[in-house]
Tab-separated table of C-alpha atoms in Angstrom:
chain	number	residue	atom	x	y	z
A	23	MET	CA	11.437	13.809	-17.398
A	24	ASN	CA	10.207	9.759	-17.483
A	25	ILE	CA	8.662	8.247	-15.382
A	26	LEU	CA	7.998	4.388	-15.570
A	27	PHE	CA	5.295	3.083	-13.844
A	28	VAL	CA	5.503	-0.998	-12.471
A	29	ALA	CA	1.897	-1.680	-11.989
A	30	ASP	CA	-1.353	-3.862	-12.335
A	31	PRO	CA	-2.944	-3.824	-15.789
A	32	LEU	CA	-3.293	-0.749	-17.405
A	33	GLU	CA	-7.153	-2.198	-18.888
A	34	HIS	CA	-8.100	-2.941	-15.086
A	35	PHE	CA	-8.227	0.873	-13.921
A	36	LYS	CA	-11.159	1.891	-12.233
A	37	ILE	CA	-9.450	5.988	-13.294
A	38	TYR	CA	-11.899	7.072	-11.410
A	39	LYS	CA	-10.153	6.135	-8.063
A	40	ASP	CA	-7.307	4.710	-9.449
A	41	THR	CA	-4.492	5.662	-7.300
A	42	THR	CA	-1.858	4.983	-9.334
A	43	PHE	CA	-3.468	6.744	-12.469
A	44	SER	CA	-3.242	10.572	-10.705
A	45	MET	CA	-0.240	9.578	-10.444
A	46	MET	CA	0.141	9.252	-14.330
A	47	ARG	CA	-1.808	11.974	-14.338
A	48	GLU	CA	-0.573	15.006	-12.628
A	49	ALA	CA	3.131	12.990	-14.591
A	50	GLN	CA	1.502	14.035	-17.574
A	51	ARG	CA	0.276	17.832	-16.760
A	52	ARG	CA	3.621	18.197	-15.952
A	53	GLY	CA	4.628	17.483	-19.149
A	54	HIS	CA	6.694	14.070	-18.135
A	55	GLY	CA	6.551	10.965	-19.849
A	56	VAL	CA	4.731	8.832	-18.644
A	57	SER	CA	5.883	4.626	-19.611
A	58	ALA	CA	4.498	0.984	-18.114
A	59	CYS	CA	5.167	-1.976	-17.230
A	60	GLU	CA	3.512	-5.458	-15.603
A	61	PRO	CA	6.194	-7.128	-13.305
A	62	ARG	CA	5.686	-10.212	-15.709
A	63	ASP	CA	7.652	-7.193	-18.046
A	64	LEU	CA	10.922	-7.406	-16.516
A	65	GLY	CA	14.185	-9.004	-17.191
A	66	TRP	CA	17.580	-9.992	-16.623
A	67	GLN	CA	19.976	-11.083	-19.015
A	68	THR	CA	23.975	-12.044	-18.937
A	69	GLY	CA	26.291	-9.327	-19.101
A	70	GLN	CA	23.100	-6.963	-19.697
A	71	PRO	CA	21.004	-4.560	-17.750
A	72	VAL	CA	17.453	-5.654	-15.976
A	73	THR	CA	14.831	-4.737	-18.948
A	74	ALA	CA	11.509	-4.093	-19.155
A	75	THR	CA	9.159	-4.800	-21.969
A	76	VAL	CA	7.263	-1.931	-21.515
A	77	ARG	CA	4.889	0.769	-24.033
A	78	ASP	CA	4.789	4.670	-23.696
A	79	ILE	CA	1.310	6.075	-23.174
A	80	THR	CA	-0.171	8.805	-23.262
A	81	LEU	CA	-3.924	9.948	-21.130
A	82	THR	CA	-6.861	10.351	-22.492
A	83	GLY	CA	-9.400	9.895	-19.051
A	84	HIS	CA	-12.318	9.277	-21.442
A	85	GLY	CA	-13.924	5.393	-21.092
A	86	GLU	CA	-12.647	1.917	-20.429
A	87	ARG	CA	-10.038	2.750	-22.825
A	88	TRP	CA	-8.546	6.060	-21.230
A	89	PHE	CA	-4.985	5.537	-22.469
A	90	THR	CA	-3.175	4.941	-25.930
A	91	GLU	CA	0.578	4.167	-26.484
A	92	THR	CA	2.870	3.314	-28.682
A	93	PRO	CA	4.632	-0.361	-30.050
A	94	ALA	CA	5.962	-1.741	-26.636
A	95	ARG	CA	9.585	-1.312	-26.604
A	96	SER	CA	12.951	-3.547	-24.330
A	97	THR	CA	14.467	-1.118	-22.229
A	98	PRO	CA	17.425	-0.761	-19.414
A	99	LEU	CA	15.051	0.481	-16.192
A	100	HIS	CA	18.000	2.569	-15.257
A	101	THR	CA	17.442	5.337	-19.101
A	102	PHE	CA	14.267	6.155	-17.337
A	103	ASP	CA	14.132	9.328	-14.379
A	104	ALA	CA	12.189	7.324	-11.707
A	105	VAL	CA	11.055	3.903	-11.662
A	106	ILE	CA	7.922	3.890	-9.339
A	107	MET	CA	6.573	-0.131	-8.093
A	108	ARG	CA	3.011	0.547	-7.855
A	109	LYS	CA	1.717	-3.695	-7.964
A	110	ASP	CA	-1.250	-4.193	-5.573
A	111	PRO	CA	-1.154	-7.637	-3.704
A	112	PRO	CA	-0.150	-10.245	-2.613
A	113	PHE	CA	2.846	-9.893	-1.056
A	114	ASP	CA	4.704	-13.142	-2.861
A	115	ALA	CA	7.264	-14.991	-4.224
A	116	GLU	CA	6.219	-12.982	-7.892
A	117	TYR	CA	6.559	-9.865	-5.026
A	118	ILE	CA	9.666	-10.612	-3.719
A	119	TYR	CA	11.546	-11.927	-7.099
A	120	ALA	CA	10.323	-8.366	-8.839
A	121	THR	CA	11.934	-6.664	-6.323
A	122	HIS	CA	15.675	-8.045	-6.475
A	123	LEU	CA	15.512	-7.698	-10.089
A	124	LEU	CA	14.445	-3.433	-9.515
A	125	GLY	CA	17.010	-3.752	-6.568
A	126	GLN	CA	19.465	-4.882	-9.628
A	127	ALA	CA	18.758	-1.969	-11.745
A	128	GLU	CA	19.278	0.194	-8.135
A	129	ARG	CA	22.620	-0.653	-7.916
A	130	GLU	CA	22.962	0.563	-12.695
A	131	GLY	CA	21.792	3.593	-12.046
A	132	ALA	CA	17.794	3.482	-11.741
A	133	LYS	CA	16.049	5.256	-9.550
A	134	VAL	CA	13.467	3.730	-7.910
A	135	PHE	CA	9.982	4.494	-5.489
A	136	ASN	CA	9.115	3.156	-3.162
A	137	SER	CA	13.340	1.271	-2.633
A	138	PRO	CA	12.475	-2.264	-3.366
A	139	ALA	CA	14.827	-2.881	0.351
A	140	ALA	CA	12.409	-1.352	1.884
A	141	LEU	CA	9.819	-2.904	0.407
A	142	ARG	CA	10.957	-6.260	1.795
A	143	ASP	CA	12.118	-5.033	4.542
A	144	HIS	CA	8.018	-3.706	5.825
A	145	PRO	CA	5.629	-6.413	4.694
A	146	GLU	CA	2.447	-3.761	5.473
A	147	LYS	CA	1.220	-6.358	8.624
A	148	LEU	CA	4.644	-7.490	10.408
A	149	ALA	CA	5.286	-3.606	9.665
A	150	VAL	CA	3.474	-2.636	12.825
A	151	MET	CA	5.356	-4.539	15.345
A	152	GLU	CA	8.347	-1.441	15.264
A	153	PHE	CA	6.099	0.790	16.596
A	154	GLN	CA	4.733	-0.932	19.673
A	155	GLN	CA	4.083	2.211	21.000
A	156	PHE	CA	1.465	2.802	19.200
A	157	THR	CA	-0.366	-0.050	18.433
A	158	SER	CA	-3.293	-2.455	20.514
A	159	PRO	CA	-1.799	-6.053	21.445
A	160	THR	CA	-0.783	-8.168	18.663
A	161	LEU	CA	0.049	-11.237	18.334
A	162	VAL	CA	2.133	-12.808	15.391
A	163	THR	CA	2.391	-16.827	15.060
A	164	ARG	CA	0.980	-20.329	13.674
A	165	ASP	CA	0.529	-21.772	16.975
A	166	PRO	CA	-3.300	-21.976	17.382
A	167	ALA	CA	-2.254	-22.930	21.706
A	168	ALA	CA	-1.514	-18.786	21.706
A	169	VAL	CA	-4.192	-18.272	19.470
A	170	ARG	CA	-6.041	-19.280	21.975
A	171	ALA	CA	-4.759	-18.343	24.482
A	172	PHE	CA	-4.838	-13.930	23.369
A	173	HIS	CA	-8.265	-15.041	23.254
A	174	ALA	CA	-8.580	-15.976	26.461
A	175	GLU	CA	-6.142	-12.875	28.106
A	176	HIS	CA	-8.371	-10.474	25.792
A	177	LYS	CA	-11.921	-11.882	24.998
A	178	ASP	CA	-12.252	-10.066	21.729
A	179	ILE	CA	-10.200	-10.109	18.592
A	180	ILE	CA	-9.202	-9.750	14.689
A	181	LEU	CA	-7.537	-12.641	13.357
A	182	LYS	CA	-6.628	-11.352	10.027
A	183	PRO	CA	-3.692	-13.244	7.591
A	184	LEU	CA	-0.054	-11.856	6.992
A	185	ASP	CA	-0.689	-11.398	3.149
A	186	GLY	CA	-4.070	-10.119	2.503
A	187	MET	CA	-4.954	-6.925	0.567
A	188	GLY	CA	-8.771	-5.171	0.872
A	189	GLY	CA	-9.558	-6.624	3.694
A	190	MET	CA	-10.084	-10.542	3.003
A	191	GLY	CA	-9.433	-13.061	5.363
A	192	ILE	CA	-9.866	-10.840	8.705
A	193	PHE	CA	-12.082	-12.365	11.001
A	194	ARG	CA	-14.368	-10.696	15.115
A	195	VAL	CA	-14.291	-13.530	17.677
A	196	ARG	CA	-15.627	-11.922	20.546
A	197	GLU	CA	-15.520	-13.045	23.875
A	198	ASP	CA	-18.255	-16.541	23.366
A	199	ALA	CA	-14.353	-17.971	21.130
A	200	LEU	CA	-17.442	-19.822	17.974
A	201	ASN	CA	-14.958	-20.660	15.830
A	202	LEU	CA	-11.999	-19.735	16.916
A	203	GLY	CA	-10.792	-23.540	16.440
A	204	SER	CA	-12.307	-23.484	13.381
A	205	ILE	CA	-11.556	-19.652	12.052
A	206	THR	CA	-7.893	-20.280	13.241
A	207	GLU	CA	-6.896	-23.390	11.458
A	208	THR	CA	-8.486	-21.736	7.879
A	209	LEU	CA	-6.110	-18.825	8.539
A	210	ASN	CA	-3.182	-20.632	9.345
A	211	LYS	CA	-3.365	-24.044	7.143
A	212	ASN	CA	-3.408	-26.255	10.173
A	213	GLY	CA	-0.523	-24.519	10.872
A	214	ALA	CA	1.542	-24.176	8.095
A	215	GLU	CA	1.522	-20.402	8.362
A	216	THR	CA	1.381	-17.623	10.438
A	217	ILE	CA	-1.075	-15.246	11.647
A	218	MET	CA	-1.751	-12.043	12.957
A	219	VAL	CA	-4.392	-11.571	15.994
A	220	GLN	CA	-5.124	-8.340	17.177
A	221	ARG	CA	-7.319	-7.370	20.153
A	222	PHE	CA	-10.445	-5.302	18.923
A	223	VAL	CA	-10.644	-2.216	18.878
A	224	PRO	CA	-13.882	-0.659	18.803
A	225	GLU	CA	-14.092	2.569	17.097
A	226	ILE	CA	-12.886	1.062	13.917
A	227	SER	CA	-16.797	2.542	14.280
A	228	LEU	CA	-15.805	5.806	13.128
A	229	GLY	CA	-13.707	4.362	10.588
A	230	ASP	CA	-10.294	2.677	9.817
A	231	LYS	CA	-8.111	5.617	9.025
A	232	ARG	CA	-6.284	5.978	5.207
A	233	ILE	CA	-3.359	8.501	6.310
A	234	LEU	CA	-0.677	9.994	3.646
A	235	ILE	CA	3.184	9.942	4.860
A	236	ILE	CA	4.692	11.898	1.581
A	237	ALA	CA	8.861	11.920	1.713
A	238	GLY	CA	7.667	11.706	6.033
A	239	GLU	CA	5.428	14.493	6.399
A	240	PRO	CA	1.315	13.440	6.274
A	241	VAL	CA	-1.051	14.463	4.635
A	242	PRO	CA	-3.892	16.502	6.242
A	243	PHE	CA	-6.148	14.820	5.441
A	244	VAL	CA	-7.020	11.298	6.108
A	245	LEU	CA	-9.674	9.058	4.646
A	246	ALA	CA	-11.761	7.882	7.065
A	247	ARG	CA	-12.931	3.466	5.886
A	248	ILE	CA	-16.716	3.752	7.499
A	249	PRO	CA	-17.671	-0.746	8.308
A	250	GLN	CA	-21.442	-0.385	6.630
A	251	GLY	CA	-24.161	-2.852	8.040
A	252	THR	CA	-23.079	-6.213	10.010
A	253	GLU	CA	-19.147	-6.154	8.904
A	254	VAL	CA	-16.207	-4.523	11.248
A	255	ARG	CA	-14.308	-3.956	7.861
A	256	GLY	CA	-14.014	-0.867	6.935
A	257	ASN	CA	-11.399	-1.756	3.638
A	258	LEU	CA	-13.088	-0.026	0.616
A	259	ALA	CA	-13.305	-3.168	-1.086
A	260	ALA	CA	-15.125	-4.861	2.145
A	261	GLY	CA	-18.613	-2.056	1.279
A	262	GLY	CA	-16.446	0.830	3.549
A	263	LYS	CA	-17.608	3.999	3.389
A	264	GLY	CA	-15.083	5.981	2.779
A	265	VAL	CA	-15.090	10.113	4.588
A	266	ALA	CA	-12.582	12.886	4.078
A	267	GLN	CA	-11.742	14.261	7.453
A	268	PRO	CA	-8.372	16.258	8.775
A	269	LEU	CA	-5.814	14.406	10.643
A	270	SER	CA	-6.060	14.803	14.709
A	271	ASP	CA	-3.327	16.019	16.686
A	272	SER	CA	-3.098	12.755	18.213
A	273	ASN	CA	-2.710	10.703	14.893
A	274	ARG	CA	-0.701	13.494	13.304
A	275	LYS	CA	2.237	13.077	16.042
A	276	ILE	CA	1.616	8.888	14.930
A	277	ALA	CA	1.777	10.193	11.720
A	278	GLU	CA	5.179	12.202	12.189
A	279	ALA	CA	6.629	9.494	14.017
A	280	VAL	CA	6.529	6.759	12.141
A	281	GLY	CA	7.293	9.106	8.441
A	282	ARG	CA	10.829	10.319	10.276
A	283	ALA	CA	11.816	6.446	11.387
A	284	LEU	CA	10.233	4.877	7.557
A	285	ALA	CA	11.419	8.361	5.231
A	286	PRO	CA	15.021	7.316	5.315
A	287	ARG	CA	14.338	4.050	3.976
A	288	GLY	CA	13.876	4.869	1.113
A	289	LEU	CA	9.580	4.636	1.680
A	290	LEU	CA	9.081	7.274	-0.586
A	291	LEU	CA	5.073	6.646	0.059
A	292	ILE	CA	3.067	5.175	2.986
A	293	GLY	CA	-0.161	4.668	4.373
A	294	LEU	CA	0.056	4.565	6.867
A	295	ASP	CA	-4.155	2.179	9.195
A	296	VAL	CA	-5.531	3.638	12.262
A	297	ILE	CA	-8.138	3.223	14.757
A	298	GLY	CA	-8.439	5.285	17.388
A	299	ASP	CA	-4.853	6.220	18.043
A	300	TYR	CA	-3.703	2.159	17.095
A	301	VAL	CA	-2.039	1.677	14.331
A	302	THR	CA	-2.822	-1.774	12.732
A	303	GLU	CA	-1.582	-1.270	8.746
A	304	ILE	CA	2.110	0.095	7.453
A	305	ASN	CA	1.438	0.318	3.307
A	306	VAL	CA	4.031	0.571	1.630
A	307	THR	CA	3.844	-1.721	-1.960
A	308	SER	CA	0.477	0.794	-3.696
A	309	PRO	CA	-0.790	3.346	-1.058
A	310	THR	CA	-4.104	4.217	-2.077
A	311	CYS	CA	-7.378	6.577	-1.260
A	312	PHE	CA	-5.360	9.463	-3.539
A	313	GLN	CA	-8.459	10.579	-5.390
A	314	GLU	CA	-10.864	9.965	-3.067
A	315	ILE	CA	-9.635	12.854	0.054
A	316	THR	CA	-8.803	15.409	-3.751
A	317	ASP	CA	-11.990	14.796	-4.357
A	318	GLN	CA	-13.537	15.591	-1.449
A	319	THR	CA	-10.974	18.084	-0.193
A	320	GLY	CA	-10.147	20.006	-2.478
A	321	PHE	CA	-6.274	18.897	-1.850
A	322	ASP	CA	-4.391	18.039	-4.395
A	323	VAL	CA	-2.925	14.894	-3.171
A	324	PRO	CA	-0.905	13.596	-6.983
A	325	ARG	CA	0.457	17.078	-6.782
A	326	ARG	CA	2.096	16.834	-3.763
A	327	PHE	CA	3.326	13.291	-4.544
A	328	ILE	CA	4.555	14.556	-7.347
A	329	ASP	CA	6.471	17.651	-6.218
A	330	ALA	CA	8.311	15.142	-3.380
A	331	LEU	CA	9.024	12.572	-6.633
A	332	GLU	CA	11.269	15.735	-8.378
A	333	GLN	CA	12.071	16.675	-5.588
A	334	SER	CA	14.076	12.775	-4.565
A	335	LEU	CA	14.693	14.024	-8.142
A	336	GLY	CA	16.427	16.483	-7.719
A	337	GLY	CA	14.476	19.085	-9.231
A	338	THR	CA	13.427	19.222	-13.149
C-alpha cells in the first residue's frame, strides 16, 4: 500500500513527539510506501486530475535529518492507496482551498482521511455545538454586548478565537470583569471576527484531557494536559504537562456518543478535548498525542490507527 501524507514541512517535525511521524513509522514498519507533500504542492489543471509534487521517503529516525527521499515527482492523488490530510491549523482560506482540491481528488477515486468535506463541516471549536448535552454553557458571537451579558450571567469565563490552536489567544476573565472589553476587542478585532465564550470549568486543574477516537472507538487511555504554575491553559504548546491516564467511564460514554455521530461522516480520527465531563473542542484537522500516550502506557496508538486505515481500505 502506498500512502501520501499531506502535512507541514518534514524538516520542521519534532519526531520525538510528532503524531504524523508516528503514523509514518508504523506504516513503514508494515511495508507500506510513504510519500509526503505540503498543501502548497497540490495542483489541478484543466482536463487533468488533481496532482501533487511529492517526495517518496524512507524513515531513518536519526537526528534532525530523520528521513531520506527520492527526487520530487508530480503524481495524481488517486494513484495512492490512501491520502492522509495532516496539515496543522490555522483553518484559513488556504486550508479550505486544499480541502476542495482533495475533494476533487476523491471524485477521481482517491481515498482521503479525514474526509475533506467533513474537515470543512466540522470546524474544531464550533463542532462542539452539535453536542450541547456535553458542553459547558457556550456563546458564539462577535457582539461585545452579548459577551458582557454572558459574563454577567456566568461570572467566570473563557474567551478564545475560533481559528486558534495550541492554546493561542485563550483568556480567562473572572467575576471582576477586568479587561473584558479590551480582550473582546482584541479577539473579535473590533467586531470583525466571531469568537467563542465558555463558562470556566474549574476541573481544568486536573487536566484538559485529549481523548483519541479512531474509527468511532475511543482509545482506552487519554492524555491529561495539566496547566503549570499560574497558567489557565493545559495545552502542551502552552507549557502544560501531559499525563496519560485510563479513560474514565463517564468520558468513555461521551466519546462513544461523539464517535457514533461523527465517524460515519468520514472522520477516521478525532481528538476530543474534555475538561471534567465537558467537551470543549472536537479536533479533526491533525489530532495529536499518539506518542505521549504510547510512551507512557504501552498502548500502541499508531498501530490502532493504521489498523483502522487498512480496514477502511478493505485490508492490505
